[in-house]
PDB file of C-alpha atoms in Angstrom:
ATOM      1  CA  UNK A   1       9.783   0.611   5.864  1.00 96.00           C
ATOM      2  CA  UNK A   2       9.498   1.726   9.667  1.00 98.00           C
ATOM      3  CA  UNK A   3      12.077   1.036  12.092  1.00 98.00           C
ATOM      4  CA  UNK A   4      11.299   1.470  15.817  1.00 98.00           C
ATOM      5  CA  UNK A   5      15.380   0.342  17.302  1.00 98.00           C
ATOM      6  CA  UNK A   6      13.943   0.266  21.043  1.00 98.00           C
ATOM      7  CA  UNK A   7      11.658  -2.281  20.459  1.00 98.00           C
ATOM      8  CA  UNK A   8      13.784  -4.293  17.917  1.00 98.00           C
ATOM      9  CA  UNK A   9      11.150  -4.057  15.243  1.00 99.00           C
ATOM     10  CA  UNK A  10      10.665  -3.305  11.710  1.00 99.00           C
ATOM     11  CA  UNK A  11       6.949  -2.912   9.476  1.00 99.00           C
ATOM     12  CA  UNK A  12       7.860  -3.626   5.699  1.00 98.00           C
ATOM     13  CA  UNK A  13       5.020  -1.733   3.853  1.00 98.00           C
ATOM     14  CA  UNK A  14       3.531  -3.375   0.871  1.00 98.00           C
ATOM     15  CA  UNK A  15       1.899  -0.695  -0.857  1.00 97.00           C
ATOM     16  CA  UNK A  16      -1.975  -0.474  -0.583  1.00 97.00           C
ATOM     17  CA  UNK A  17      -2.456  -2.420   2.625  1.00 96.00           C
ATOM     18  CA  UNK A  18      -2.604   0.050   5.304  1.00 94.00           C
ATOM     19  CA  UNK A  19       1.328   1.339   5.385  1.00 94.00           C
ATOM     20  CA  UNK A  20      -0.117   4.733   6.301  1.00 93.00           C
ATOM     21  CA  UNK A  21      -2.660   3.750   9.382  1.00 94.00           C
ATOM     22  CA  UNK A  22       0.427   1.708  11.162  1.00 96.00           C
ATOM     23  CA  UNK A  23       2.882   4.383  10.673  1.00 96.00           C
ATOM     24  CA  UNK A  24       0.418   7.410  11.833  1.00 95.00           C
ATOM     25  CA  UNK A  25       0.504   4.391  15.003  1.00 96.00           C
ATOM     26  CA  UNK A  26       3.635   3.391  15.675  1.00 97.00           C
ATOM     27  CA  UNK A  27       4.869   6.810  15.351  1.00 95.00           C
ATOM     28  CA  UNK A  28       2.590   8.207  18.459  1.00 95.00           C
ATOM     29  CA  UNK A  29       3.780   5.212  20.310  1.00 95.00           C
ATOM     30  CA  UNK A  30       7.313   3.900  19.230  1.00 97.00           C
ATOM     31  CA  UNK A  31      10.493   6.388  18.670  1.00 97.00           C
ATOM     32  CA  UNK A  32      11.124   6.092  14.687  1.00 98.00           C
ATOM     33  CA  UNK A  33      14.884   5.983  13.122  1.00 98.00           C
ATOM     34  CA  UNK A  34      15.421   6.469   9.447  1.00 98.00           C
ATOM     35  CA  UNK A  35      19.381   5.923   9.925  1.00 98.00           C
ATOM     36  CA  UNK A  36      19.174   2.877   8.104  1.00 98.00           C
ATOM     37  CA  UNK A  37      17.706   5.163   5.359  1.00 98.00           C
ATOM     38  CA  UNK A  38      19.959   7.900   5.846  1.00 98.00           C
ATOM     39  CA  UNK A  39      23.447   5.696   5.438  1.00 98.00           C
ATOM     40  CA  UNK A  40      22.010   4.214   1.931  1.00 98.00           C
ATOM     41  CA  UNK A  41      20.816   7.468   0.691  1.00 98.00           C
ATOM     42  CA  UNK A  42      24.081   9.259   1.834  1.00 97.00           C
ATOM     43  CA  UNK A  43      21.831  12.243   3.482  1.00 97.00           C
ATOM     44  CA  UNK A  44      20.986  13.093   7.543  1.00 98.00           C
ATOM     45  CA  UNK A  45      18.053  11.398   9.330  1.00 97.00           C
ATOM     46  CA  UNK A  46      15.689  14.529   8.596  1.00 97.00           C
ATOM     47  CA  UNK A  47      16.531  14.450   4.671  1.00 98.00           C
ATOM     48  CA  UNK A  48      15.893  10.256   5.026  1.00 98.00           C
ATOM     49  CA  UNK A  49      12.578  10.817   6.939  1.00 97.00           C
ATOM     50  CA  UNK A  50      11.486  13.730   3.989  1.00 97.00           C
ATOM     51  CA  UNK A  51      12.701  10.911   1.365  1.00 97.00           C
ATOM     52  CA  UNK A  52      10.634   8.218   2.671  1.00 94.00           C
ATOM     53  CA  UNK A  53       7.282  10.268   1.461  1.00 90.00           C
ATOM     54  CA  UNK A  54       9.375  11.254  -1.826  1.00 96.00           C
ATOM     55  CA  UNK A  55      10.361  10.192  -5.375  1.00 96.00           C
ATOM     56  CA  UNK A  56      14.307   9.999  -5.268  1.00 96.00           C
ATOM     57  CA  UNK A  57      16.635   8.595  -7.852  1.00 96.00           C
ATOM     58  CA  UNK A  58      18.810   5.751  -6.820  1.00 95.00           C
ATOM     59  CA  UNK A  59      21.859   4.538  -9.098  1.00 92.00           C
ATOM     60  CA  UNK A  60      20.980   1.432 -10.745  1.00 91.00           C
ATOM     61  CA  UNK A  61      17.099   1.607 -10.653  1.00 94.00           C
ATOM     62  CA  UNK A  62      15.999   5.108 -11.074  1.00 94.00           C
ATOM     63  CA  UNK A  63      13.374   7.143  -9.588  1.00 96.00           C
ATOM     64  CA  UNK A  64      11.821   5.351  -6.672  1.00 97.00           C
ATOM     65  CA  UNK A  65       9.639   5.898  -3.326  1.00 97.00           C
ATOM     66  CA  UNK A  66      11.595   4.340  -0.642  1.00 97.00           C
ATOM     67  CA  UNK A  67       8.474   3.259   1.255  1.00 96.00           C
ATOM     68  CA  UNK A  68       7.705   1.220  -1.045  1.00 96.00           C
ATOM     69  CA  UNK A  69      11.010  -1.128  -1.814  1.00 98.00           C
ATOM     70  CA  UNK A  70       9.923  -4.739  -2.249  1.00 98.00           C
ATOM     71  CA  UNK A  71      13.215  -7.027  -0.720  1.00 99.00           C
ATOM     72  CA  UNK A  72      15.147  -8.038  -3.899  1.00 98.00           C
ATOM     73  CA  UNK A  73      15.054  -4.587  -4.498  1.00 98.00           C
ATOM     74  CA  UNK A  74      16.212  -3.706  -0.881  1.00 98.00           C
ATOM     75  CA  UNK A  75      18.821  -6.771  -0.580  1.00 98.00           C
ATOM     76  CA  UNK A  76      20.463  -5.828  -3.968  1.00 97.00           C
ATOM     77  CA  UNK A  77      20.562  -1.647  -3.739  1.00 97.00           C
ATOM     78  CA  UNK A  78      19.933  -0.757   0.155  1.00 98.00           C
ATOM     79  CA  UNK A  79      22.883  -2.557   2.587  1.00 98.00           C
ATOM     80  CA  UNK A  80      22.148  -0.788   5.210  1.00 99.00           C
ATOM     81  CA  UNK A  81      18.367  -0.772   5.230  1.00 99.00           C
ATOM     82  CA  UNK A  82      18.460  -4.702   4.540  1.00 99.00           C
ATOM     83  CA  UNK A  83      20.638  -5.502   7.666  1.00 99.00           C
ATOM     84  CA  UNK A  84      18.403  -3.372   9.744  1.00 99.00           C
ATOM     85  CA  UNK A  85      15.645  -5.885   7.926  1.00 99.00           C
ATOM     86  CA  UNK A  86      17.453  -9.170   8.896  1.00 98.00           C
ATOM     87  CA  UNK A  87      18.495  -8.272  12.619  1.00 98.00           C
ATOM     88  CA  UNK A  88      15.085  -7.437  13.509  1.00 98.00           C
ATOM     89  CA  UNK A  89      11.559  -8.231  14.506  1.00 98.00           C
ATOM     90  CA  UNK A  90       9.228  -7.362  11.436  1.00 98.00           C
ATOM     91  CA  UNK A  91       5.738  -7.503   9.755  1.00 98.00           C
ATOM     92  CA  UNK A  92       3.648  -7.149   7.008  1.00 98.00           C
ATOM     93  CA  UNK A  93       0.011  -6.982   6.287  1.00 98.00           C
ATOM     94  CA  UNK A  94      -1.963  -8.857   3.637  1.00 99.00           C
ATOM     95  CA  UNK A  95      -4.626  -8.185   1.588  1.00 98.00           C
ATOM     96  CA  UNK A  96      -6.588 -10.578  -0.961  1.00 98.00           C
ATOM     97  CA  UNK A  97      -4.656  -9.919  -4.430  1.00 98.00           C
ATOM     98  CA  UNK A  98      -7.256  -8.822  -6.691  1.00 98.00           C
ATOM     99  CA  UNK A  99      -9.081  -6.232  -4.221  1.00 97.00           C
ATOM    100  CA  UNK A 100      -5.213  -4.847  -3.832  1.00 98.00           C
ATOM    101  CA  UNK A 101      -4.950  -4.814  -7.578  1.00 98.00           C
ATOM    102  CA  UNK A 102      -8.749  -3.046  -8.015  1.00 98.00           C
ATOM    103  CA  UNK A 103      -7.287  -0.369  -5.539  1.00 96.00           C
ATOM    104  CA  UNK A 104      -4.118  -0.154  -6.740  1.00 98.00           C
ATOM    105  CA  UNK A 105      -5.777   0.459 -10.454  1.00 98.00           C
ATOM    106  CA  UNK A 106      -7.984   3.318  -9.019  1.00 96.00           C
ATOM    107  CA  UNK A 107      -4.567   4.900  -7.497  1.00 95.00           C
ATOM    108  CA  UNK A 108      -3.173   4.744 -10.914  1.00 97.00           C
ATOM    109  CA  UNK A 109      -5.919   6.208 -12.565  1.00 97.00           C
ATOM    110  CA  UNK A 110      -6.270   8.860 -10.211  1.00 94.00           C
ATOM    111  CA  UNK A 111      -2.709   9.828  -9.350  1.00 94.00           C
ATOM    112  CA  UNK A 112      -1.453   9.770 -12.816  1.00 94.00           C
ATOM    113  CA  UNK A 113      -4.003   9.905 -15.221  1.00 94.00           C
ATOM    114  CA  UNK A 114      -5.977  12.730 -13.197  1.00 92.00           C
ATOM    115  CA  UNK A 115      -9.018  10.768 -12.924  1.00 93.00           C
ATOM    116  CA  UNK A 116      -9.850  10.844  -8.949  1.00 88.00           C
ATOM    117  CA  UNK A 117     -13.523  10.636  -9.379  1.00 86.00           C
ATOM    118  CA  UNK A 118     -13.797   8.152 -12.036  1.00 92.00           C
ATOM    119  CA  UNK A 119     -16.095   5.202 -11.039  1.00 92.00           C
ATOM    120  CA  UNK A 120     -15.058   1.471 -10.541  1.00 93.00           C
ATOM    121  CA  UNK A 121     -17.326   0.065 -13.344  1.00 94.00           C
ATOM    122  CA  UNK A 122     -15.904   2.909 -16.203  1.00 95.00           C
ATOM    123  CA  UNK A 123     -14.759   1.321 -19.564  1.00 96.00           C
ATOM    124  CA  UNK A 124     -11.413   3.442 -18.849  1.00 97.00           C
ATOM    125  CA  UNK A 125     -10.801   1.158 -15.581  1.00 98.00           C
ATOM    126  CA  UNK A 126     -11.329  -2.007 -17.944  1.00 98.00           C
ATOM    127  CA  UNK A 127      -8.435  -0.587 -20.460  1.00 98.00           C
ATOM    128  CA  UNK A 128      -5.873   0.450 -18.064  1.00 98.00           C
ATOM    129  CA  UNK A 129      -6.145  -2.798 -16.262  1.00 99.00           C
ATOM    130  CA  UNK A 130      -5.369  -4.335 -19.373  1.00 99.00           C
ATOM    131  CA  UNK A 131      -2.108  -1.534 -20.236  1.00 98.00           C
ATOM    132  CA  UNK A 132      -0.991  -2.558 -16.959  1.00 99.00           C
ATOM    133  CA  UNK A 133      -1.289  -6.127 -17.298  1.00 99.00           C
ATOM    134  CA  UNK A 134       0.517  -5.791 -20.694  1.00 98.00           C
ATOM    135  CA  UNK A 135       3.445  -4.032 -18.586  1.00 98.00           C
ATOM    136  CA  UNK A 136       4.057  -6.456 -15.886  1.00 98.00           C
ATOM    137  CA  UNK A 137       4.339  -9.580 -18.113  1.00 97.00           C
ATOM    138  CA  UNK A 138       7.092 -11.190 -17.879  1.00 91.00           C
ATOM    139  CA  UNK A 139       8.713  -8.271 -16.292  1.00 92.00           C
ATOM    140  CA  UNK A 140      11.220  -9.735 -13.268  1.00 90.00           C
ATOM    141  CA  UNK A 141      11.555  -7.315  -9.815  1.00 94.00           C
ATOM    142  CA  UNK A 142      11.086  -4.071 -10.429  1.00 96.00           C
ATOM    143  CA  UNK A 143      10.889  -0.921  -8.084  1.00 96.00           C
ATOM    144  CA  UNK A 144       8.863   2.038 -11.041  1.00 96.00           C
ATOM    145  CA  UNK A 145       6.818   4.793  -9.108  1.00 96.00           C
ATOM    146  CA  UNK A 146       4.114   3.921 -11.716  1.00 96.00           C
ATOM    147  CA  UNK A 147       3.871   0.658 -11.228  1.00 98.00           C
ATOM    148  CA  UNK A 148       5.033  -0.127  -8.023  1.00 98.00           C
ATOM    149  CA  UNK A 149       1.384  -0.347  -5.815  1.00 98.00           C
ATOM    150  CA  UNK A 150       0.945  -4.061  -8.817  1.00 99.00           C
ATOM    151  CA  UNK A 151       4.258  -5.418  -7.379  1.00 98.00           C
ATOM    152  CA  UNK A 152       3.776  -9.153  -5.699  1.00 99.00           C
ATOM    153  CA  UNK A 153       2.936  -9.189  -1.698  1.00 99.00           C
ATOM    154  CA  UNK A 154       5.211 -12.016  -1.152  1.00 99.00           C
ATOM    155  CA  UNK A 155       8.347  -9.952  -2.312  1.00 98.00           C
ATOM    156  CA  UNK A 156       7.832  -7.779   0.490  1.00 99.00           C
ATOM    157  CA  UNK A 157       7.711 -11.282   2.701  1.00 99.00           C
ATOM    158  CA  UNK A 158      10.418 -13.409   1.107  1.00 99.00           C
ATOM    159  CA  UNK A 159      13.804 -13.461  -0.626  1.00 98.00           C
ATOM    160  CA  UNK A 160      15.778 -15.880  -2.586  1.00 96.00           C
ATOM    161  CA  UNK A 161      13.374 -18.917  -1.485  1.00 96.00           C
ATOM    162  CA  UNK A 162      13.841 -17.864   2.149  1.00 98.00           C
ATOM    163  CA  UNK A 163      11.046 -16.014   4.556  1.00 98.00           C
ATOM    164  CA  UNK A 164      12.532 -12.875   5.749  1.00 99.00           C
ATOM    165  CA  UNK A 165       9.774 -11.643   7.627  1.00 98.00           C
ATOM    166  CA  UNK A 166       8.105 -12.843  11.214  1.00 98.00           C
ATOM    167  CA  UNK A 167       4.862 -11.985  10.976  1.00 98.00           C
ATOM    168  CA  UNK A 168       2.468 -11.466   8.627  1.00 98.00           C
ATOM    169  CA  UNK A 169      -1.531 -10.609   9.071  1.00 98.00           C
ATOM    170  CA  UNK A 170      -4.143 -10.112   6.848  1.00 98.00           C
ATOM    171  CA  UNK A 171      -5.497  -6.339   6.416  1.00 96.00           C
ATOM    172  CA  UNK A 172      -8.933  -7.501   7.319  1.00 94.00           C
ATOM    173  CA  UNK A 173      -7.903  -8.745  10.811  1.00 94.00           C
ATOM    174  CA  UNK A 174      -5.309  -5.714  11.470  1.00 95.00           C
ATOM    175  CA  UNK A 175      -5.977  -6.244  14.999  1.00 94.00           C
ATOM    176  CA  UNK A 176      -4.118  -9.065  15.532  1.00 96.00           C
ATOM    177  CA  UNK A 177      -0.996  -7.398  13.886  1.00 97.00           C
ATOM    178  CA  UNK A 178      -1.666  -5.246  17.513  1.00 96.00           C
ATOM    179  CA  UNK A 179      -2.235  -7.900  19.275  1.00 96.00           C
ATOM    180  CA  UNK A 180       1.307  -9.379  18.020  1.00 97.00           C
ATOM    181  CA  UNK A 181       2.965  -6.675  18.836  1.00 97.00           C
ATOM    182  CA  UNK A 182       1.795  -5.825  22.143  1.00 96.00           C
ATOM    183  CA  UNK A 183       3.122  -9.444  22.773  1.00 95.00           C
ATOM    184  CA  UNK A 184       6.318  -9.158  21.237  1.00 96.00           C
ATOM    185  CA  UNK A 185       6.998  -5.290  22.113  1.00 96.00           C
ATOM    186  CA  UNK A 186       4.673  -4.257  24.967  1.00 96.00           C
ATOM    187  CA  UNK A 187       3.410  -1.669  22.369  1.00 97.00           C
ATOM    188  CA  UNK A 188      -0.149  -0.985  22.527  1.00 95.00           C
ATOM    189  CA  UNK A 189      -1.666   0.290  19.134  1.00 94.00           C
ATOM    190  CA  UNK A 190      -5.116   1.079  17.507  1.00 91.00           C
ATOM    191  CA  UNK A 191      -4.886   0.805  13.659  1.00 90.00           C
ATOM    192  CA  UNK A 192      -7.430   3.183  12.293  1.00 79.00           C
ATOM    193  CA  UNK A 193      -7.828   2.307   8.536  1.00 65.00           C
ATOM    194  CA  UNK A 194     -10.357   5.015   6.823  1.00 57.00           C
ATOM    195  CA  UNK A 195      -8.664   5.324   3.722  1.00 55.00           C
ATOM    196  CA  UNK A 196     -11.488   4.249   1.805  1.00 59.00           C
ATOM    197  CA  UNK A 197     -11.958   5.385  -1.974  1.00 52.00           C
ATOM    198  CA  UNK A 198     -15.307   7.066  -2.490  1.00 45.00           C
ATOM    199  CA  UNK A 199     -16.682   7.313  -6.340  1.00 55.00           C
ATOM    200  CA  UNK A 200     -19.766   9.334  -7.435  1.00 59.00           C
ATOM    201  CA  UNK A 201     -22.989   7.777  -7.562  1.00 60.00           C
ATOM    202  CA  UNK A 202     -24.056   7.049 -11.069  1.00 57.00           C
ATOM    203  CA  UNK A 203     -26.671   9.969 -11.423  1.00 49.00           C
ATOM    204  CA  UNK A 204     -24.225  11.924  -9.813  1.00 53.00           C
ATOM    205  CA  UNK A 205     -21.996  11.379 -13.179  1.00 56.00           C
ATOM    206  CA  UNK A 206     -23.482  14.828 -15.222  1.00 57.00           C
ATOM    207  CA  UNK A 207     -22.871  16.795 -12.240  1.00 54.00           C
ATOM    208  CA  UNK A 208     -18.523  16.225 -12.535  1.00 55.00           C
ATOM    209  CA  UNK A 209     -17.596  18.221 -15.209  1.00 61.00           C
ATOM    210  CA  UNK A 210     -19.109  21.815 -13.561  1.00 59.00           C
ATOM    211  CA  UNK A 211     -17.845  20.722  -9.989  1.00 56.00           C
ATOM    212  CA  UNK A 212     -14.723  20.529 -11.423  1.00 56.00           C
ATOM    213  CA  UNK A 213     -14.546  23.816 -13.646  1.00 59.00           C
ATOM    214  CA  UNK A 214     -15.537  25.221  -9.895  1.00 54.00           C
ATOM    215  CA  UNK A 215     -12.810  23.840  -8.514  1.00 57.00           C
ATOM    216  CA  UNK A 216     -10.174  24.609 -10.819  1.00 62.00           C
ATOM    217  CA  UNK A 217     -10.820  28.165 -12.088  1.00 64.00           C
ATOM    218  CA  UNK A 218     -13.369  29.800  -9.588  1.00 66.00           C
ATOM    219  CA  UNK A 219     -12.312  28.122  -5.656  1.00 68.00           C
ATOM    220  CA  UNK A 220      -9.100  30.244  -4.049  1.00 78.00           C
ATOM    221  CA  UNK A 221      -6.819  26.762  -3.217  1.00 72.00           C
ATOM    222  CA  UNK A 222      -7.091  26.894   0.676  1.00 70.00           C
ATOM    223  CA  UNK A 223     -10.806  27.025  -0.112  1.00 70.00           C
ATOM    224  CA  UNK A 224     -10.928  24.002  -2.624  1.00 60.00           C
ATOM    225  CA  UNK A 225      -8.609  22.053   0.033  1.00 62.00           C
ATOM    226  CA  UNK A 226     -10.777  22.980   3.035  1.00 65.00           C
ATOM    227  CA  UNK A 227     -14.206  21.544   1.296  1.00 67.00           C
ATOM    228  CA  UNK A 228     -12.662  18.772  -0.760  1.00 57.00           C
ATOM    229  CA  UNK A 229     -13.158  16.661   1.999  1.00 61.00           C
ATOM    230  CA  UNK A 230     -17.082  17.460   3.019  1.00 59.00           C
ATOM    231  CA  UNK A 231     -17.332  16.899  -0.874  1.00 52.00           C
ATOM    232  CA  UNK A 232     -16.212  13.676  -1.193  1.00 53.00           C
ATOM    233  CA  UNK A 233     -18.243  12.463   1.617  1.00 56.00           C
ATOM    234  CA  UNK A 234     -21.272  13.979   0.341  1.00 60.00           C
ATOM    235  CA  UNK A 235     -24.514  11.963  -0.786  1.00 57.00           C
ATOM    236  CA  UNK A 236     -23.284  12.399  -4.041  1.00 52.00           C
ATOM    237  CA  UNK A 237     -20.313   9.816  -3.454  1.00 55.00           C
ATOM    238  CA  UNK A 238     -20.587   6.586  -2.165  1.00 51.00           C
ATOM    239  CA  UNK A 239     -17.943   3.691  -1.099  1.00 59.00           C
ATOM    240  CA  UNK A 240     -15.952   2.095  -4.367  1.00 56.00           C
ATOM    241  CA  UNK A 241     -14.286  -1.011  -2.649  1.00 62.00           C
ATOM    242  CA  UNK A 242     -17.224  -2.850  -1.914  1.00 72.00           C
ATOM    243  CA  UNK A 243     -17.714  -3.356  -5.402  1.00 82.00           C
ATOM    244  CA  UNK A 244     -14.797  -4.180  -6.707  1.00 93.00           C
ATOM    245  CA  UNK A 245     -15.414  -7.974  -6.455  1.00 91.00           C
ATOM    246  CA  UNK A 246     -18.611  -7.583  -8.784  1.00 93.00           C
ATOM    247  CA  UNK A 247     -17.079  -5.942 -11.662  1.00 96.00           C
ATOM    248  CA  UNK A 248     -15.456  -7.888 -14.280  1.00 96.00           C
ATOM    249  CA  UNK A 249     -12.225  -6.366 -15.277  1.00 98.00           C
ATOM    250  CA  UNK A 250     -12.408  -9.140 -19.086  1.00 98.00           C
ATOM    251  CA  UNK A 251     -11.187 -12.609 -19.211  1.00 98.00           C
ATOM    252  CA  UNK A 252      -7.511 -12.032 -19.837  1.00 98.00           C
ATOM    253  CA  UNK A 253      -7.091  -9.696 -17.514  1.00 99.00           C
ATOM    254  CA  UNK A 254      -8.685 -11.526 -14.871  1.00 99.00           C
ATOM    255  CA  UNK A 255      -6.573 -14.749 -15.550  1.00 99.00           C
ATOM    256  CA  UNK A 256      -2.942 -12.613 -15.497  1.00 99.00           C
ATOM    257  CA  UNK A 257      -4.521 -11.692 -11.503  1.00 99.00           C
ATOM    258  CA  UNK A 258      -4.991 -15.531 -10.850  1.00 98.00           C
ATOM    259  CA  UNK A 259      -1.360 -16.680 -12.615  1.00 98.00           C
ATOM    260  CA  UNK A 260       0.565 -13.386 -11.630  1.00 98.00           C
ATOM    261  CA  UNK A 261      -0.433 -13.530  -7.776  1.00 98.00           C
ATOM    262  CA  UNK A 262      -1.070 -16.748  -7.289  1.00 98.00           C
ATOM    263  CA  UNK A 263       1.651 -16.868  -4.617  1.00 98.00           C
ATOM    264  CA  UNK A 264      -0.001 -13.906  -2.871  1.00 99.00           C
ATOM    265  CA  UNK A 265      -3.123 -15.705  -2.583  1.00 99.00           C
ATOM    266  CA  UNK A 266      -0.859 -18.349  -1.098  1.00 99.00           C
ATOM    267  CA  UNK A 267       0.386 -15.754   1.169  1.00 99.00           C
ATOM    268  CA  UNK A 268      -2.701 -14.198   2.151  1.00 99.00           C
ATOM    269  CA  UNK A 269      -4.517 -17.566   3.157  1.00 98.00           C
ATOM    270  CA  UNK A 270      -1.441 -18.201   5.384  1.00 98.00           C
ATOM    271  CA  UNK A 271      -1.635 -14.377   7.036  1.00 98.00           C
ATOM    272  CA  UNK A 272      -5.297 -15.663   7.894  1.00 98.00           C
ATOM    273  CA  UNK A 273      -4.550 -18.774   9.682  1.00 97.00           C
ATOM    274  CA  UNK A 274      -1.460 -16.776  11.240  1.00 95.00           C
ATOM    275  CA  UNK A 275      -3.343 -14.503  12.581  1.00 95.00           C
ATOM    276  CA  UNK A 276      -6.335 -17.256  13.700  1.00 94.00           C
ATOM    277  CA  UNK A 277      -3.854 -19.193  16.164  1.00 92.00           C
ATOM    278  CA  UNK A 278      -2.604 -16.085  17.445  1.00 90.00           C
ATOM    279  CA  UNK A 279      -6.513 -15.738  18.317  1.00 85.00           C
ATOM    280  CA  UNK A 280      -6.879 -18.836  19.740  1.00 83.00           C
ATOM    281  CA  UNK A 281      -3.866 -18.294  21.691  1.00 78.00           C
ATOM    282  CA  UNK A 282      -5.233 -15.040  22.973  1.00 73.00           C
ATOM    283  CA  UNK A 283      -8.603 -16.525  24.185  1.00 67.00           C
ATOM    284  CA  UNK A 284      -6.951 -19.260  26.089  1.00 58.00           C
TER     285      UNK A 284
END
């Protein structure tokens, strides 16, 4: 969560939709506060600014990332952070549930299973979507590091049957979340979204295992950190999203995405027509 006091506003981020592009924004234009952080973590501002890009452990739930705290898990552990929710301005963005779950799966794979390069349409993806179906059944609100980028949009929008937040715009139109707020704060922001996940080409497969026996055992670390990008953005890699929608992740897996977000799609759909009236508003 972002907090900008001067302008009364608050951005709740719902992990894999763009948290990072709107805070490297708002924090050129907007002054940030992480009090609200500070006074439920029971450290300074600087500590609760550290903390938000951290795993800390909070009594009663654990090790968690306070970034990303969906609002029954803010309401019942954070006081101070959830009255700085409810007194404010605030917004979320969107993004249609299974592409967010695709992504969220590659995270997974990558961040904890060490698999960064691994493409889309690998028999691995297929099982661990299935693992992590297994884990969220029937599992009520929940706040694990592991798990938390598969936790439902509209918990980050509503609580207890009530909306909490005021705005809410689909990822694919970010810029009417500017628009919004250049009408409700008189801030003026460009949301530059380039986190896009690159996977090797498939004849590019035979050539992993050496690059990476390069990179661990021969490449100084500044080195390795200094080409790692011109790597990835090499011929030899190509864009992953844009194929998530093709590949088919098995029939039981797919339904749990349908039944188990079937509110976000609700939510999403609503984001887009939200965000089309503020358009039409804008052109007349």
């Amino acid at each position: 969560m972002l907090h900008c006091p001067a302008e009364n506003l608050v951005f709740l981020h719902v992990p894999k939709n763009a948290g990072k592009s709107v805070r490297h924004a708002l924090s050129r234009h907007a002054a940030l506060s992480w009090s609200f952080l500070a006074s439920d973590l029971g450290v300074n501002e600087v500590r609760a600014e550290r903390a938000m890009d951290e795993e800390v452990e909070v009594h009663g739930l654990g090790i968690v990332k306070p970034a990303h705290l969906p609002l029954p898990i803010i309401a019942g552990h954070f006081p101070q952070t959830w009255a700085t929710i409810r007194s404010a301005r605030s917004f979320i963005l969107t993004r249609p549930p299974r592409d967010r779950f695709f992504s969220a799966l590659m995270q997974r794979l990558g961040e904890f299973a060490d698999m960064r390069s691994i493409r889309a349409d690998d028999f691995r993806v297929r099982q661990e979507a299935e693992h992590v179906c297994a884990w969220l059944d029937g599992r009520d609100d929940f706040a694990d590091v592991e798990y938390i980028h598969f936790s439902r949009q509209v918990d980050y929008a509503d609580h207890g049957g009530e909306r909490i937040v005021s705005a809410l715009f689909p990822l694919e139109h970010i810029g009417s979340a500017a628009r919004w707020l250049a009408i409700e704060t008189g801030l003026h922001l460009e949301f530059a979204h380039d986190h896009v996940r690159r996977e090797p080409r498939k004849w590019a497969g035979a050539l992993q295992p050496a690059a990476r026996m390069v990179g661990r055992r021969v490449l100084p670390l500044a080195l390795k950190k200094a080409i790692y990008p011109l790597w990835r953005n090499s011929g030899i890699f190509a864009d992953a999203a844009g194929r998530y929608d093709l590949i088919d992740l098995g029939p039981d897996v797919e339904r749990f995405i349908s039944d188990y977000y079937a509110a976000d799609v609700r939510l999403h759909a609503e984001a887009v027509a939200f965000a089309e009236r503020l358009e039409i508003r804008s052109v007349a």
